[in-house]
Coordinates of N, CA and C in Angstrom, one line a residue:
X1 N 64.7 24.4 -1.9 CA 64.6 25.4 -2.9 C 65.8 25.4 -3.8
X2 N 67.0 25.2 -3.3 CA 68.0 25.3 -4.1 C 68.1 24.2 -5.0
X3 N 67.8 23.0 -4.9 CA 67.9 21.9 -5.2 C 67.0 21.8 -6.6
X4 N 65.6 22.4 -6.0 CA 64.7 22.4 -7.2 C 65.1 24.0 -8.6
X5 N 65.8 24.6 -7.9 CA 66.3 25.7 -9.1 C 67.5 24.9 -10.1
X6 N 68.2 24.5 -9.2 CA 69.1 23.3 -9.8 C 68.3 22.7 -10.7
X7 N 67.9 21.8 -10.5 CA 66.6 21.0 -11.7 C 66.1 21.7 -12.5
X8 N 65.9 23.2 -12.6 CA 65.2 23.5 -13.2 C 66.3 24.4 -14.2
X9 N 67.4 25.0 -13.5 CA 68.3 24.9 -14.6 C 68.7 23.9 -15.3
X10 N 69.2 22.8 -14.7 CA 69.5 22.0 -15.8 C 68.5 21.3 -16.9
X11 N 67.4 21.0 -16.4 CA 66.6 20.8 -17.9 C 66.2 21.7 -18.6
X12 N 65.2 22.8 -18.3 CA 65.0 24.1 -18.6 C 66.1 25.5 -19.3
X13 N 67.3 25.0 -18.6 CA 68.3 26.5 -18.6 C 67.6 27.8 -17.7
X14 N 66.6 27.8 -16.9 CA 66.4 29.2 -16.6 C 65.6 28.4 -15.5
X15 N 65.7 29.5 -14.2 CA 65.1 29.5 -13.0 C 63.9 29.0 -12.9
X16 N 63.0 28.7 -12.0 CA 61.8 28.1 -12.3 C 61.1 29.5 -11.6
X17 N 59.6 30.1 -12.4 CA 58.9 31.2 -11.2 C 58.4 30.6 -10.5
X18 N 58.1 31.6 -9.9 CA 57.1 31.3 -8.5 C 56.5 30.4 -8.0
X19 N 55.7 30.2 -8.9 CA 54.2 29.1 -8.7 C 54.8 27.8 -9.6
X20 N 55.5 27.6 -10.2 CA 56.2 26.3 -10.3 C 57.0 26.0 -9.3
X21 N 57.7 26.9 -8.4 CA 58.8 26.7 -7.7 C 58.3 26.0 -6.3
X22 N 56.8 27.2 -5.8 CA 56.0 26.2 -4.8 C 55.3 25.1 -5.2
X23 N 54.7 24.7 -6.6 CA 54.2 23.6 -6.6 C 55.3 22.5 -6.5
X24 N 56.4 22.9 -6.9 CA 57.4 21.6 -6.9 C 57.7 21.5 -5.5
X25 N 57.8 22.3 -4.5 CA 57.9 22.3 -3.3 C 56.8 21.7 -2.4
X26 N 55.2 21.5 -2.9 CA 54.2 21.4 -2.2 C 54.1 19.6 -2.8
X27 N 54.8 19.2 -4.1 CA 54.2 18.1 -4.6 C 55.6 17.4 -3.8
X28 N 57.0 17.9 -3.6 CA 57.8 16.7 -2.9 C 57.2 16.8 -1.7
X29 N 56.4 17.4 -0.9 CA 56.0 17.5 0.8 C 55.4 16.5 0.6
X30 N 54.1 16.6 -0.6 CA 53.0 15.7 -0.4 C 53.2 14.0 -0.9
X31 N 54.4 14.0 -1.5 CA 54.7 12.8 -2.1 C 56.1 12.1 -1.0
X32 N 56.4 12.9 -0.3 CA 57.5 12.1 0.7 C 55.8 12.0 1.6
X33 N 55.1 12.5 2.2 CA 54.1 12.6 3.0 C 53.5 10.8 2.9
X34 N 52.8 10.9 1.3 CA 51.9 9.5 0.8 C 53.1 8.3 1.5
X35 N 54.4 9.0 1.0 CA 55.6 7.8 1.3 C 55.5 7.2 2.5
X36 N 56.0 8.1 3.5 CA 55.8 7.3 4.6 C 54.6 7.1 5.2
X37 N 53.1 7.3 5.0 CA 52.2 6.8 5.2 C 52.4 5.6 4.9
X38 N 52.9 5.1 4.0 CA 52.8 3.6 3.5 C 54.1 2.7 4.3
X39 N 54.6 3.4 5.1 CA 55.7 3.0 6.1 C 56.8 2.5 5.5
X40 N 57.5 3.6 4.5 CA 58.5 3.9 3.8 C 59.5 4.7 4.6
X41 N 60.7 4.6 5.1 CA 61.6 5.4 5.9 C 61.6 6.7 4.9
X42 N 61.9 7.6 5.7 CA 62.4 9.1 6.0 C 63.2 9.1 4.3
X43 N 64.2 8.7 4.5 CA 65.4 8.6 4.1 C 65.0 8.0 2.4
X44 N 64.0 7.2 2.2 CA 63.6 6.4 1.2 C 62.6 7.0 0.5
X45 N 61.6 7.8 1.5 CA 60.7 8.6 0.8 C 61.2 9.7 0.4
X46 N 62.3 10.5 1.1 CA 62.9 11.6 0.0 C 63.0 11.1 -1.3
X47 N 63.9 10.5 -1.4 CA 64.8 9.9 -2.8 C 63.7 9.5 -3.6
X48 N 62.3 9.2 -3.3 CA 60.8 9.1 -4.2 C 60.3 10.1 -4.5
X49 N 59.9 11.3 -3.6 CA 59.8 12.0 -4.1 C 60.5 13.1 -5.4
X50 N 61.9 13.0 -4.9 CA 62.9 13.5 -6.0 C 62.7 12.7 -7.2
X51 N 62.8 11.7 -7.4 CA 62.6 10.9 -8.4 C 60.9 11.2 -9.4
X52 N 60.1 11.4 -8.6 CA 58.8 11.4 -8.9 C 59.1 13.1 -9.7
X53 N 59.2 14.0 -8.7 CA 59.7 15.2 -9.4 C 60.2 15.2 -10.6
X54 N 61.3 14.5 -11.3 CA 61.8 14.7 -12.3 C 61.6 13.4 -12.8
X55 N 60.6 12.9 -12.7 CA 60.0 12.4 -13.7 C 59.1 13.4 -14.3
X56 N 58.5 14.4 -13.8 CA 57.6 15.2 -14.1 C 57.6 15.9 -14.9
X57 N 58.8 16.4 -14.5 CA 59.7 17.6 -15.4 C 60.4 17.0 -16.3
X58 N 60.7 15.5 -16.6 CA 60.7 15.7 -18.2 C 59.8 15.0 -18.9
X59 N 58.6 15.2 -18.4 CA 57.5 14.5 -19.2 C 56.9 15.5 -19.8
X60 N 57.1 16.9 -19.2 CA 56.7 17.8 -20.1 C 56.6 18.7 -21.2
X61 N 55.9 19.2 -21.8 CA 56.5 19.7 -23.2 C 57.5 20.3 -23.2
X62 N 58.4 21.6 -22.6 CA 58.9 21.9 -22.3 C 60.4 21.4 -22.5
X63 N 60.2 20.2 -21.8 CA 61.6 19.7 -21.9 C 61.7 19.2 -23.3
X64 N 60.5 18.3 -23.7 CA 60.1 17.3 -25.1 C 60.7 17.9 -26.5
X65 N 60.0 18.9 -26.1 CA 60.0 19.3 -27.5 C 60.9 20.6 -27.5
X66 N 61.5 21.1 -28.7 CA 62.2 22.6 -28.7 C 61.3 23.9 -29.7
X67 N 61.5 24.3 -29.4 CA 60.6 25.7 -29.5 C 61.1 26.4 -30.6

C-alpha cells in the first residue's frame, strides 16, 4: 500500500482513493499471480507486476494530459 501511494504521488501529486488504491492492489496480486503461473520466479514476477502497474498509470489521461 505504501509503495502504491508513493506512485501515486509522484505521478498524480495526490493520494490515490479507495477504489483505485484496491484495484492497483488486486491488479499487482493478479498479475504477479499470471506470472508465476507461467513459471516466472517470485522475485521476477513482482518486478512485472510493478512494471505493468506503471505502465498503466501513465498511460492514462490523467497523467497525459494537464487539466
Amino acid at each position: 500500500t505504501k509503495k502504491i501511494n508513493l506512485a501515486y504521488e509522484v505521478l498524480f501529486s495526490r493520494p490515490p482513493p479507495n477504489p483505485q488504491l484496491q484495484r492497483a492492489g488486486e491488479f499487482l496480486n493478479l498479475y504477479q499471480s499470471a506470472a508465476q503461473s507461467e513459471k516466472v520466479s517470485r522475485d521476477e514476477s513482482i518486478i512485472m507486476a510493478w512494471q505493468g502497474l506503471c505502465r498503466s498509470l501513465i498511460s492514462t489521461n490523467e497523467f497525459l494530459f494537464v487539466e
